mmCIF file of C-alpha atoms in Angstrom:
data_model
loop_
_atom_site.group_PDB
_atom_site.id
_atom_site.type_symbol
_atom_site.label_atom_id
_atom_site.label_comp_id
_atom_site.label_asym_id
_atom_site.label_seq_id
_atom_site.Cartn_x
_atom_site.Cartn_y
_atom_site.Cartn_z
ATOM 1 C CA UNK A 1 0.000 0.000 0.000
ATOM 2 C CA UNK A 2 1.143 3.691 -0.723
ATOM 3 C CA UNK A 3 1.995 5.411 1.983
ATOM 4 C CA UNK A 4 -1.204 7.327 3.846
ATOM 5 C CA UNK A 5 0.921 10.877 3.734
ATOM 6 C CA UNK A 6 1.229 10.907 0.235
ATOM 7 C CA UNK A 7 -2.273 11.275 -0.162
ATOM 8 C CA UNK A 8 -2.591 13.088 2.960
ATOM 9 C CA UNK A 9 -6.122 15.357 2.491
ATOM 10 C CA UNK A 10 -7.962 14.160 0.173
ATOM 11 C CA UNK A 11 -10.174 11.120 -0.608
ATOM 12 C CA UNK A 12 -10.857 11.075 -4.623
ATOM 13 C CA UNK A 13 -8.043 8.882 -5.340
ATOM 14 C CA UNK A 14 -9.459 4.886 -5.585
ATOM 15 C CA UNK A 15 -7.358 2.324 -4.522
ATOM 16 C CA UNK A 16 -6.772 1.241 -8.278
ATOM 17 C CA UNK A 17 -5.756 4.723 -9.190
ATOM 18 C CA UNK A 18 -2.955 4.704 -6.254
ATOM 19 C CA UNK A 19 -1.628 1.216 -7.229
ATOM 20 C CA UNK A 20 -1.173 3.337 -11.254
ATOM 21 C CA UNK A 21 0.458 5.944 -9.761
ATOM 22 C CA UNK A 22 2.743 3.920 -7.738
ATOM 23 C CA UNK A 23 3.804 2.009 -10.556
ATOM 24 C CA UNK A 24 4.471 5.119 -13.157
ATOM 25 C CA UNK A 25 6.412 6.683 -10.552
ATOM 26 C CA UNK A 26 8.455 3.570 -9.451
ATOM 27 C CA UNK A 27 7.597 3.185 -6.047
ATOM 28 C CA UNK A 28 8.851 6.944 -4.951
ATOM 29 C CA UNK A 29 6.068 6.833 -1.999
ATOM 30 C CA UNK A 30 8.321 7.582 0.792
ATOM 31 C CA UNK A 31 8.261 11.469 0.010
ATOM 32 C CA UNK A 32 5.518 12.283 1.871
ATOM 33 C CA UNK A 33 3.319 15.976 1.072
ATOM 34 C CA UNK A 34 5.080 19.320 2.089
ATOM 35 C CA UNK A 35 3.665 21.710 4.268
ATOM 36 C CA UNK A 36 3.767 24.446 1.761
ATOM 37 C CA UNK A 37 1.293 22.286 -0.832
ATOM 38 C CA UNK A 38 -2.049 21.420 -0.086
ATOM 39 C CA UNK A 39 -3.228 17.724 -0.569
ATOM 40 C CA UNK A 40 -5.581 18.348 -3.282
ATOM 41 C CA UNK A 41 -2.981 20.503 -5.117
ATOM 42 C CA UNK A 42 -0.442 17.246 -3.995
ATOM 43 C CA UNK A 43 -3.026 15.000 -5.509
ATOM 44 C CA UNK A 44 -3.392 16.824 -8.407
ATOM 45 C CA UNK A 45 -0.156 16.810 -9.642
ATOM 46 C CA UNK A 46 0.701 13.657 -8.629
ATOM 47 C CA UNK A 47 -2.708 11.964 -10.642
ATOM 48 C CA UNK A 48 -0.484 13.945 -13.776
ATOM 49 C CA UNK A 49 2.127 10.886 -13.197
ATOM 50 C CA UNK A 50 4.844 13.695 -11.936
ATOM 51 C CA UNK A 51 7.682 12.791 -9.406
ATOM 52 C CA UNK A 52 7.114 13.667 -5.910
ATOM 53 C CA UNK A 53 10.274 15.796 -5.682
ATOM 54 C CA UNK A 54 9.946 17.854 -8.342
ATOM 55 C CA UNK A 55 6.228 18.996 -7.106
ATOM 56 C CA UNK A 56 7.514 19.667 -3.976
ATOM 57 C CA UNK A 57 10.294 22.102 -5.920
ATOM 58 C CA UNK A 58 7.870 23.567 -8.176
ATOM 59 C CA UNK A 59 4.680 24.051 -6.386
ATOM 60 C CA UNK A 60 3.314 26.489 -3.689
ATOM 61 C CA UNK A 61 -0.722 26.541 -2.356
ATOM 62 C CA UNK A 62 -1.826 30.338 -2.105
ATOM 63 C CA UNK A 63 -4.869 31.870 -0.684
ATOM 64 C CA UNK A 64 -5.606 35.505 0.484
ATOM 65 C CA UNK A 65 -4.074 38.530 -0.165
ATOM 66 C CA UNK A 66 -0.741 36.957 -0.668
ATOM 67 C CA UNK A 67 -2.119 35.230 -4.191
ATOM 68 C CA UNK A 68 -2.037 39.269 -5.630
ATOM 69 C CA UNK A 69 1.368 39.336 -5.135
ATOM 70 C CA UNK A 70 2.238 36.491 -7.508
ATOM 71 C CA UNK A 71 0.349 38.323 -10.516
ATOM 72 C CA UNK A 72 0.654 41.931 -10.264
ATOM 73 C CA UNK A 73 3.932 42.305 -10.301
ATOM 74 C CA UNK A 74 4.044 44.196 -13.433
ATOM 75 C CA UNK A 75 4.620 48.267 -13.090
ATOM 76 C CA UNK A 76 1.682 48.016 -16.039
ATOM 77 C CA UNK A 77 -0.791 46.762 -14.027
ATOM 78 C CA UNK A 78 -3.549 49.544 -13.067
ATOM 79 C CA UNK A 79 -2.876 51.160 -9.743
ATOM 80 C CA UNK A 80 -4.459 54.073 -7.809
ATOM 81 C CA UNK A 81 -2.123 57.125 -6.691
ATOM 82 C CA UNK A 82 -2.218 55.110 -2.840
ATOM 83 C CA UNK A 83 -0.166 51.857 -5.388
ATOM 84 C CA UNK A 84 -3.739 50.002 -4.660
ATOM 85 C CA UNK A 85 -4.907 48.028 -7.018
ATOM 86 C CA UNK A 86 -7.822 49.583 -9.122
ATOM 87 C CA UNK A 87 -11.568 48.259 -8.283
ATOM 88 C CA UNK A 88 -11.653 46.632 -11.775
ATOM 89 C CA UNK A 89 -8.777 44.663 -11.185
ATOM 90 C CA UNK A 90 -9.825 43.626 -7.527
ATOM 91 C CA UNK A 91 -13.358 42.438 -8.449
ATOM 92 C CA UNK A 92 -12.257 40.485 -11.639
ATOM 93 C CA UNK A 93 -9.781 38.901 -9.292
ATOM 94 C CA UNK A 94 -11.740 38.765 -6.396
ATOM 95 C CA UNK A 95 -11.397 34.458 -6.543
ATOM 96 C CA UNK A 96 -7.679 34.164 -6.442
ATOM 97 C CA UNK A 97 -8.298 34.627 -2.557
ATOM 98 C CA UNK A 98 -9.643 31.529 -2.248
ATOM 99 C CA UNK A 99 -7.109 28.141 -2.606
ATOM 100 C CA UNK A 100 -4.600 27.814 -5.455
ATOM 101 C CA UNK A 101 -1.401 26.287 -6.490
ATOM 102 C CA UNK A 102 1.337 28.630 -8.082
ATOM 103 C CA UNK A 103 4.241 26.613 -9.795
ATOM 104 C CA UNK A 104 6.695 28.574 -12.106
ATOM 105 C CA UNK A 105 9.940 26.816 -12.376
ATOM 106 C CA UNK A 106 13.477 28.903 -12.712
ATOM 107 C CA UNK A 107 14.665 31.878 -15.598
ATOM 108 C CA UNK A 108 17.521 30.425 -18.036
ATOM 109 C CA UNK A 109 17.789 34.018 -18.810
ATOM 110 C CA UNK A 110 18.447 35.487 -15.169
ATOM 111 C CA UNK A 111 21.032 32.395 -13.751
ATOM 112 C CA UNK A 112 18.549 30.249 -13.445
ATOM 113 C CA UNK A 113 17.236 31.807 -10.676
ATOM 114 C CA UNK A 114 13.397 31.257 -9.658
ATOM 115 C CA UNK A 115 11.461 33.078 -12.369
ATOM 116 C CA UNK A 116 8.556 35.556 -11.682
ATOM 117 C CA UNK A 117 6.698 34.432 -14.548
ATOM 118 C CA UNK A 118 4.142 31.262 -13.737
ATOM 119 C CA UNK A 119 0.824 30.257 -13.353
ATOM 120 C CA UNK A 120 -1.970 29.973 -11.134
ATOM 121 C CA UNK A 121 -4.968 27.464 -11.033
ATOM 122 C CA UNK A 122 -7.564 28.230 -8.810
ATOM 123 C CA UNK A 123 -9.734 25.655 -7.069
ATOM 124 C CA UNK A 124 -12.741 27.962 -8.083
ATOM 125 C CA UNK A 125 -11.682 29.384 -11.245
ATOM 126 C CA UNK A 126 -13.925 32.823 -12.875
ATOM 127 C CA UNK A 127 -15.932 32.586 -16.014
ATOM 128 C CA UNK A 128 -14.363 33.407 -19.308
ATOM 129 C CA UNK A 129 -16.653 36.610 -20.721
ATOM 130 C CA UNK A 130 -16.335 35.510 -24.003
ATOM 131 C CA UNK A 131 -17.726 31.941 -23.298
ATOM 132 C CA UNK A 132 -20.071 32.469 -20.336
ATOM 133 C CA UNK A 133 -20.250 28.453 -19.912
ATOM 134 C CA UNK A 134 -16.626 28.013 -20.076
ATOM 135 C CA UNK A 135 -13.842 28.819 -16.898
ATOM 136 C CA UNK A 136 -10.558 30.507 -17.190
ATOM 137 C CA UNK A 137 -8.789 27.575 -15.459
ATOM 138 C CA UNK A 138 -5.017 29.088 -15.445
ATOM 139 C CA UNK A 139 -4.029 32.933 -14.090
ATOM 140 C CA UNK A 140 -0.958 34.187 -15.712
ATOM 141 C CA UNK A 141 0.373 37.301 -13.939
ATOM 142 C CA UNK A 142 -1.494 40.352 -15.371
ATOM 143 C CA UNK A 143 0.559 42.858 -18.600
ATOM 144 C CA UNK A 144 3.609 40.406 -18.567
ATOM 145 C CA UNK A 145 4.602 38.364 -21.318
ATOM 146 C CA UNK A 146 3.974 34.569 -21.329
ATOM 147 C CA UNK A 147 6.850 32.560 -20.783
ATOM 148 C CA UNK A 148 7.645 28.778 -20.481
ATOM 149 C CA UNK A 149 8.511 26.607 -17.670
ATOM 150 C CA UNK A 150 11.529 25.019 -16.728
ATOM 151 C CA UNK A 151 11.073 23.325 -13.645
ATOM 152 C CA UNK A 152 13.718 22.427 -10.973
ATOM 153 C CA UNK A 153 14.228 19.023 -10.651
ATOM 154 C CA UNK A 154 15.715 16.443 -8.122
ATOM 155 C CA UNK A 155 19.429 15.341 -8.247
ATOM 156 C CA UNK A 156 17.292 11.638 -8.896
ATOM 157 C CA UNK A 157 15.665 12.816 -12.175
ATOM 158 C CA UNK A 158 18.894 14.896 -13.107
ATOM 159 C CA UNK A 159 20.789 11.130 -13.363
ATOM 160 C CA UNK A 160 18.124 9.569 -15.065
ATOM 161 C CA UNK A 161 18.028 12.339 -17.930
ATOM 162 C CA UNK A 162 21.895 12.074 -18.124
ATOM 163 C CA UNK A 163 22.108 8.292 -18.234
ATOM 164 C CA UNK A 164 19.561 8.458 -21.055
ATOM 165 C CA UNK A 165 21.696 10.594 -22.918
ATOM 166 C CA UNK A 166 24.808 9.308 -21.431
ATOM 167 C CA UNK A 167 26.234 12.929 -20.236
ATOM 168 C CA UNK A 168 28.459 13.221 -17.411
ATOM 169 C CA UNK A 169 27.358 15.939 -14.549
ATOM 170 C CA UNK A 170 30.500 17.531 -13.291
ATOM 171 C CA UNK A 171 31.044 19.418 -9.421
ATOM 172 C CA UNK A 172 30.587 22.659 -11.980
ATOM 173 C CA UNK A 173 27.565 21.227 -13.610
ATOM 174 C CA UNK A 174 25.738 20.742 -10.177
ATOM 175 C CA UNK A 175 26.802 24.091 -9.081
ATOM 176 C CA UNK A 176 24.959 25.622 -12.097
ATOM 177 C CA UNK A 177 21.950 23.968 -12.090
ATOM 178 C CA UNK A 178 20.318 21.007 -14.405
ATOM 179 C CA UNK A 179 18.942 23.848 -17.125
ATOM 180 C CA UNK A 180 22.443 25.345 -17.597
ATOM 181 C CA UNK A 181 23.485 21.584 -18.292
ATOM 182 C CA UNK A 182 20.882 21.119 -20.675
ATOM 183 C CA UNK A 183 22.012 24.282 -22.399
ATOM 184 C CA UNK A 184 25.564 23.311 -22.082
ATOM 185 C CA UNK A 185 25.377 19.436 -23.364
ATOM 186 C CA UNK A 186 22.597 19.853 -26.149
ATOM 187 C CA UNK A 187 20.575 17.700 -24.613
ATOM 188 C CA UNK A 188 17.359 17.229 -26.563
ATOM 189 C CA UNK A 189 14.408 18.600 -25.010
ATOM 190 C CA UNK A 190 10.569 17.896 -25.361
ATOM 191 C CA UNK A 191 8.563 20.667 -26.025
ATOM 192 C CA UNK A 192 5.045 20.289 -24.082
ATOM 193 C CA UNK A 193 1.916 22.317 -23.253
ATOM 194 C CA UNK A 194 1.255 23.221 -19.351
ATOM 195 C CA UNK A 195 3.430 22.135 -16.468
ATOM 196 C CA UNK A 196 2.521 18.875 -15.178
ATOM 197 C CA UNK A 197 2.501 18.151 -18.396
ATOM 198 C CA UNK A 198 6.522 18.726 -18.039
ATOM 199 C CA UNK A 199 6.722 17.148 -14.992
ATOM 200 C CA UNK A 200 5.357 13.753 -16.236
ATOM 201 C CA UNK A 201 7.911 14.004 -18.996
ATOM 202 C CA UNK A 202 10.732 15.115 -16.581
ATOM 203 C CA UNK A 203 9.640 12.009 -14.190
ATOM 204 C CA UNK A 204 10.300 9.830 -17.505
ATOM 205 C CA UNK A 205 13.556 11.254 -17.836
ATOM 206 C CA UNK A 206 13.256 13.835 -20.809
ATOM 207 C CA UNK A 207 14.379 17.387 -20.298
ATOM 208 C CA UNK A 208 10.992 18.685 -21.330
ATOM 209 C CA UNK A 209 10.182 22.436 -21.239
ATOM 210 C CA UNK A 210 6.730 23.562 -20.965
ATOM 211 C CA UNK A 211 4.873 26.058 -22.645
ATOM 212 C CA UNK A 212 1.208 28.273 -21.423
ATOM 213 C CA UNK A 213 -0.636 27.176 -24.716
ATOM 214 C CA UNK A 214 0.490 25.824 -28.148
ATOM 215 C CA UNK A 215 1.138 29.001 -29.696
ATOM 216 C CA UNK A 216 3.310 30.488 -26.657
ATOM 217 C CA UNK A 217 6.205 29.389 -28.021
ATOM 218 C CA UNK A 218 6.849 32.560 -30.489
ATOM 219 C CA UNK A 219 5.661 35.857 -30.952
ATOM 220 C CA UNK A 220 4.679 38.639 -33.722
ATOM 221 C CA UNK A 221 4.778 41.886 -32.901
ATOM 222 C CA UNK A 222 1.767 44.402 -33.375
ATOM 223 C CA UNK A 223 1.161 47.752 -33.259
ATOM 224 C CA UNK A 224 -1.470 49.577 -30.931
ATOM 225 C CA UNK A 225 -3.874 47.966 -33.325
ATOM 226 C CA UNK A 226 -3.128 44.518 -32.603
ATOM 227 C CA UNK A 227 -1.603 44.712 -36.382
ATOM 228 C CA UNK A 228 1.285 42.198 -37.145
ATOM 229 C CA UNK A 229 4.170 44.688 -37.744
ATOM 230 C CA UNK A 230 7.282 42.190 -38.480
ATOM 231 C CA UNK A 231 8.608 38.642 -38.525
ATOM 232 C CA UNK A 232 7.526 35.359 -35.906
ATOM 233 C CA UNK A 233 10.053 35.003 -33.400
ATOM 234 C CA UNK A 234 11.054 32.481 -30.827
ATOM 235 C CA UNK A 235 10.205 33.823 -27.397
ATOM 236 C CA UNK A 236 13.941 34.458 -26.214
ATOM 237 C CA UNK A 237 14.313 31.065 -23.348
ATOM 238 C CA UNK A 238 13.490 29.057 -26.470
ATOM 239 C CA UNK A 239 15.477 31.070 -28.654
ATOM 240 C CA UNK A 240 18.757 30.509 -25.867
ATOM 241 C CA UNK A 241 18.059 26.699 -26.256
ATOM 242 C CA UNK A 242 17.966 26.971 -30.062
ATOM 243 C CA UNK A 243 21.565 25.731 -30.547
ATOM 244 C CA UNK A 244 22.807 24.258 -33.396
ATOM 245 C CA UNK A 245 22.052 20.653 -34.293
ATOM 246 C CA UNK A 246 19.874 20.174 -31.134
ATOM 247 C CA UNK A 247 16.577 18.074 -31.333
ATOM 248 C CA UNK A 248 13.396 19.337 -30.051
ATOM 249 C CA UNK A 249 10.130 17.085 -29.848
ATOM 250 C CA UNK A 250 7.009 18.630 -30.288
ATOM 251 C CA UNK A 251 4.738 16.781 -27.810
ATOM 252 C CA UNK A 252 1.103 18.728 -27.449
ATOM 253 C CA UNK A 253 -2.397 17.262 -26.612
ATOM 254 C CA UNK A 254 -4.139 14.721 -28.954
ATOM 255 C CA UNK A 255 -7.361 16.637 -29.990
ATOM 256 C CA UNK A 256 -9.871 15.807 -31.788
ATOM 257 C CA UNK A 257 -12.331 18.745 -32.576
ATOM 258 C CA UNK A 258 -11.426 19.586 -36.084
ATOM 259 C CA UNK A 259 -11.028 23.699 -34.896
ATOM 260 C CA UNK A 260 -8.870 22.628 -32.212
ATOM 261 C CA UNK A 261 -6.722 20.579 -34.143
ATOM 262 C CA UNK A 262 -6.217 23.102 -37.462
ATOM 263 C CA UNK A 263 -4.915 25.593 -34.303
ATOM 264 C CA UNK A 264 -3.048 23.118 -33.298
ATOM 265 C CA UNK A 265 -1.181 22.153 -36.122
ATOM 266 C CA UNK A 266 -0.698 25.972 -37.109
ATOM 267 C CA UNK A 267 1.609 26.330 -34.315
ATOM 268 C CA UNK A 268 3.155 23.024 -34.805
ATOM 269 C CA UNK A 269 4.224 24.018 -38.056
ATOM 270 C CA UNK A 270 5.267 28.113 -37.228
ATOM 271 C CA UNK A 271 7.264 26.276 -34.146
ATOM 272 C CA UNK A 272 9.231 24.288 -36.162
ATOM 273 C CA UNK A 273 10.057 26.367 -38.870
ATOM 274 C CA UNK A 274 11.685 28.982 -36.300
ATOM 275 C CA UNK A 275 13.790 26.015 -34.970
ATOM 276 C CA UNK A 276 14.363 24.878 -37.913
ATOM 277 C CA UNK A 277 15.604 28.194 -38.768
ATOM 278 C CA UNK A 278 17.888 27.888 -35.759
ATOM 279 C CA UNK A 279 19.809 24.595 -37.819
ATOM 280 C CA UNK A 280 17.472 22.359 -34.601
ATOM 281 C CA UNK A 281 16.216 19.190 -35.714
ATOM 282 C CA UNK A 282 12.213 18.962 -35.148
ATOM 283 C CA UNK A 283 10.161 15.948 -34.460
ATOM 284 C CA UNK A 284 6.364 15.650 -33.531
ATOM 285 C CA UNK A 285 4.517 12.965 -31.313
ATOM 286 C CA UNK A 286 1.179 11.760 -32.804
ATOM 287 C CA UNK A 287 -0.731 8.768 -31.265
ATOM 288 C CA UNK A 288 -4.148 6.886 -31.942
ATOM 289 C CA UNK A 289 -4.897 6.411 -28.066
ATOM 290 C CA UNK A 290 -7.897 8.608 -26.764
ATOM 291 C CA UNK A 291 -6.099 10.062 -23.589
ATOM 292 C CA UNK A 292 -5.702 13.909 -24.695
ATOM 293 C CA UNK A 293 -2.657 14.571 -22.691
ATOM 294 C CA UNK A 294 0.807 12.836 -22.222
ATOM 295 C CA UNK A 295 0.334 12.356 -18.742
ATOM 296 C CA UNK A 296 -2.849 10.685 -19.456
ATOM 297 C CA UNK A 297 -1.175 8.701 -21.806
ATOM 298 C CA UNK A 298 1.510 7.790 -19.301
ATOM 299 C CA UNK A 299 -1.393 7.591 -16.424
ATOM 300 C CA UNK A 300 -4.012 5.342 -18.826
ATOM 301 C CA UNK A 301 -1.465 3.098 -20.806
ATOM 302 C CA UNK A 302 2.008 3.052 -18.875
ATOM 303 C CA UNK A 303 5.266 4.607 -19.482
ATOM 304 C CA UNK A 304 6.598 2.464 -21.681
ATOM 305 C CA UNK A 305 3.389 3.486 -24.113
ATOM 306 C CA UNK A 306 5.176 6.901 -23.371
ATOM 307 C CA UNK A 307 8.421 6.373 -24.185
ATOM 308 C CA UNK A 308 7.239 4.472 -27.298
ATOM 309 C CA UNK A 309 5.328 7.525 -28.778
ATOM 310 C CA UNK A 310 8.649 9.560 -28.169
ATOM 311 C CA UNK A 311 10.534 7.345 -30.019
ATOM 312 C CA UNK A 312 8.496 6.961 -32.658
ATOM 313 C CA UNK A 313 7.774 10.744 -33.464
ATOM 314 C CA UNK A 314 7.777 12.258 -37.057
ATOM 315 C CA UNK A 315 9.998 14.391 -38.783
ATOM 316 C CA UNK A 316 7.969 17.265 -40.154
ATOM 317 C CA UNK A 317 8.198 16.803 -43.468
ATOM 318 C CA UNK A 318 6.334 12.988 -42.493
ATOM 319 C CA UNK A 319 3.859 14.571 -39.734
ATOM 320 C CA UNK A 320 2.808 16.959 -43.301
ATOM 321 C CA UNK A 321 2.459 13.660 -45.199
ATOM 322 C CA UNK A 322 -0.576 12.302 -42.234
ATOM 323 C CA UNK A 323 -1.637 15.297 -41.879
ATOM 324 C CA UNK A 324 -2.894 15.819 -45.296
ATOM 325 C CA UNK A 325 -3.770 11.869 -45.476
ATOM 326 C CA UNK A 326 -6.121 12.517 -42.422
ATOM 327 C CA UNK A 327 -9.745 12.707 -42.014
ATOM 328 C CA UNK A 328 -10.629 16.603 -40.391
ATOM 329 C CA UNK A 329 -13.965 15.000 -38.783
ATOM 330 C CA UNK A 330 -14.711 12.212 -36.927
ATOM 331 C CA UNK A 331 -16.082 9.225 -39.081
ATOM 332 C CA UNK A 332 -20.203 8.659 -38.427
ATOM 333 C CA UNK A 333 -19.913 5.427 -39.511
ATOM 334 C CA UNK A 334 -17.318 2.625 -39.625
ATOM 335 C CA UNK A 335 -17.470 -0.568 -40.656
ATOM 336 C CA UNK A 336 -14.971 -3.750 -40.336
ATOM 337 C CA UNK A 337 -15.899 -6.196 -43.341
ATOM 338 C CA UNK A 338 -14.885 -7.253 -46.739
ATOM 339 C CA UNK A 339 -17.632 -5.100 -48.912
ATOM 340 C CA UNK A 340 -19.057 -1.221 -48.383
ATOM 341 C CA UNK A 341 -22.471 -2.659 -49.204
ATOM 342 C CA UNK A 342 -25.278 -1.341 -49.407
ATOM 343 C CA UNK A 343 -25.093 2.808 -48.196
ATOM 344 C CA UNK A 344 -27.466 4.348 -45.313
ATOM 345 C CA UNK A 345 -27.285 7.628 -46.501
ATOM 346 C CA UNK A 346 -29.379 9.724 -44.251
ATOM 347 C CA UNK A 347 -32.503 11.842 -46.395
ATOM 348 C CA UNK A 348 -30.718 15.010 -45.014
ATOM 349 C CA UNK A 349 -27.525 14.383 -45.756
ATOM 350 C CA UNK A 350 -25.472 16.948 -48.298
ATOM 351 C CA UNK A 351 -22.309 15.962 -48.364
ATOM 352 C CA UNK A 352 -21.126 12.124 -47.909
ATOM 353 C CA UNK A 353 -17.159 11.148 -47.854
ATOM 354 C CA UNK A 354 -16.340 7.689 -48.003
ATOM 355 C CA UNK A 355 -12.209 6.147 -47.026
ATOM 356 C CA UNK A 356 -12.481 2.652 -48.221
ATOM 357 C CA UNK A 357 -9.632 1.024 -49.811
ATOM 358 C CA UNK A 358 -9.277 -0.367 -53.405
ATOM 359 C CA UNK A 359 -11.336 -3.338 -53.868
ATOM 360 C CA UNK A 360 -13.546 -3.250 -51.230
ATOM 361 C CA UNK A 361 -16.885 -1.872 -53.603
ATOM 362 C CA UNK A 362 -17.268 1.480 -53.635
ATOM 363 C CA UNK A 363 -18.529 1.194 -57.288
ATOM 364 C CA UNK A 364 -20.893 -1.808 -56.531
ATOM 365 C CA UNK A 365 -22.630 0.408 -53.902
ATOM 366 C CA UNK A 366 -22.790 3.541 -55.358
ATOM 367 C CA UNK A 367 -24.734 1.992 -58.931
ATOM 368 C CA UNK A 368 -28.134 1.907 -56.939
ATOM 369 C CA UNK A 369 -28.188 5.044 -55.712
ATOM 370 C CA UNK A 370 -27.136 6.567 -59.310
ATOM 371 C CA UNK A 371 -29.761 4.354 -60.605
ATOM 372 C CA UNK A 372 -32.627 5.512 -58.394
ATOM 373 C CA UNK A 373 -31.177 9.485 -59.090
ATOM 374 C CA UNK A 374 -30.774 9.278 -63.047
ATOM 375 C CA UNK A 375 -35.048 7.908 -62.384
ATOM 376 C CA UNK A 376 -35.866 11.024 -60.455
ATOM 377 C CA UNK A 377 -34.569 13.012 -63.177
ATOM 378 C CA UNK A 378 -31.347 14.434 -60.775
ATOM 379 C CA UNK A 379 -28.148 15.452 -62.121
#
């Protein structure tokens, strides 16, 4: 059995579901919850098949006025004469006082010290204005610019990313941190959306960096207009890793809504062309499996599932191939046997796409339904 601290505060995780977890992490139960996390923030992260250690380095619990500090940092944010903050701001982010984790991970662009930049989840997240049914479920900190995350991780994970790459770690190395070695060794790094999303892949032993949303990963700059005024660019902590000949693999959520995926695969494709740019080798995880995320896929199907989709990833010029070979809706209909058959086309039906391999009587079933249209007198 786990150990009870582990999942000290909280009930929701089964039996079954603790037995998973204990066997994607490999048994790492003795680290029992901080003080400064809350269990269901411990949970949390922990049902995302991330290491122990590195959520107790990552993540905080906030509530009160303390959780204002972490996101209006910014000299931009709207202030009274008194430095308050204005009314607006206060009632829009009126919630934050309630329970939330904070994780943001350390700045290869300040010495790897802890970065300001991060995010914040609320337990009771606001309503998005633009989609009154849907939540804002992430806080970034107000007028800053989105970053990514490079979370600290435990001397533990550091080995098991180095003996997968089979890198030495020096007295020098240690002293300046496991990003800095990243940097220094071209180690190749998986590029993910969301934190615990990183996590699970750091627990896995890939030096994964983690990005706010699919298309935080580069910028184009606008005027006061919101009009693009020049070229995409790499946000600069990607740019830094950027280094000649290194290999970055694209590993973001398995969608399926056809709007979600055409976004998707837009900043697929603008991400690696900027690496590529940047003489980086690019290669993009696909699987068939229904879990959305990689740490459901690591949760739901194991690690070595995982590891298998890693390996297996596409170069871009193959992802373009399957992308262009692949249906943009879900099928209604799909049938396992020798023949088509005979077609159920419903009466208010307009448009009807049929995938069916050579051979199997496409011809055979479309004659009747020709036959009854050329009667009816329809082109």
């Amino acid at each position: 059995m786990l150990n009870n601290q582990l999942f000290e505060g909280t009930s929701v995780i089964s039996s079954n579901r603790a037995l998973q977890l204990h066997e994607v992490l490999g048994g790492c139960e003795t680290i029992s919850r901080p003080l400064h996390i809350e269990g269901t923030h411990w949970n949390e992260w922990l049902a995302s098949a991330v290491d122990p250690g590195i959520i107790a380095l990552n993540v905080v619990s906030v509530s009160g006025r303390t959780a204002y500090d972490y996101l209006f940092y910014s000299q931009n944010v709207p202030r009274r004469n008194d430095g308050r903050l204005r009314d607006g701001v206060l009632k829009k982010y009126h919630h934050i006082e309630g329970r939330s984790w904070w994780c943001n991970g350390v700045d290869p662009l300040n010495d790897y010290s802890p970065m300001d930049w991060g995010c914040m989840k609320p337990d009771r997240p606001r309503r998005d204005p633009n989609k009154v049914s849907k939540f804002i479920k992430y806080e970034h900190p107000l007028r800053v610019p989105t970053r990514a995350f490079f979370l600290a991780v435990t001397d533990e994970i550091w080995s098991s990313i180095a003996a997968r790459y089979d890198k030495p770690i020096s007295d020098c190395d240690r002293a300046l941190g496991f990003w800095h070695w990243v940097w220094k060794y071209n180690i190749p790094v998986v590029i993910c959306e969301g934190a615990k999303k990183a996590g699970a892949l750091l627990t896995l032993g890939y030096a994964a960096i983690a990005l706010p949303g699919v298309n935080s990963g580069y910028r184009n700059l606008k005027d006061e207009f919101g009009i693009p005024t020049g070229e995409r660019h790499l946000i600069p902590e990607l740019q830094h890793f950027a280094t000649l000949g290194r290999k970055f693999t694209v590993c973001f959520d398995h969608d399926t809504k056809p709007e979600t995926i055409q976004r998707v695969n837009i900043a697929i494709a603008q991400t690696t062309k900027l690496l590529t740019a940047s003489h980086c080798q690019v290669l993009i995880t696909e699987w068939n499996y229904p879990e959305k995320g990689i740490d459901d896929l690591i949760i739901a199907r194991g690690s070595d599932v995982a590891h298998e989709v890693i390996s297996l990833a596409l170069t871009y010029e193959q992802w373009q191939v399957k992308s262009y070979n692949r249906l943009s809706y879900e099928p209604a209909l799909t049938l396992n046997q020798r023949y088509l058959g005979e077609l159920a086309i419903p009466d208010d039906a307009k448009l009807i796409l049929l995938k069916s391999p050579k051979g199997t009587g496409k011809t055979e079933s479309l004659i009747a339904i020709v036959a009854e249209a050329i009667a009816n007198g329809q082109p």
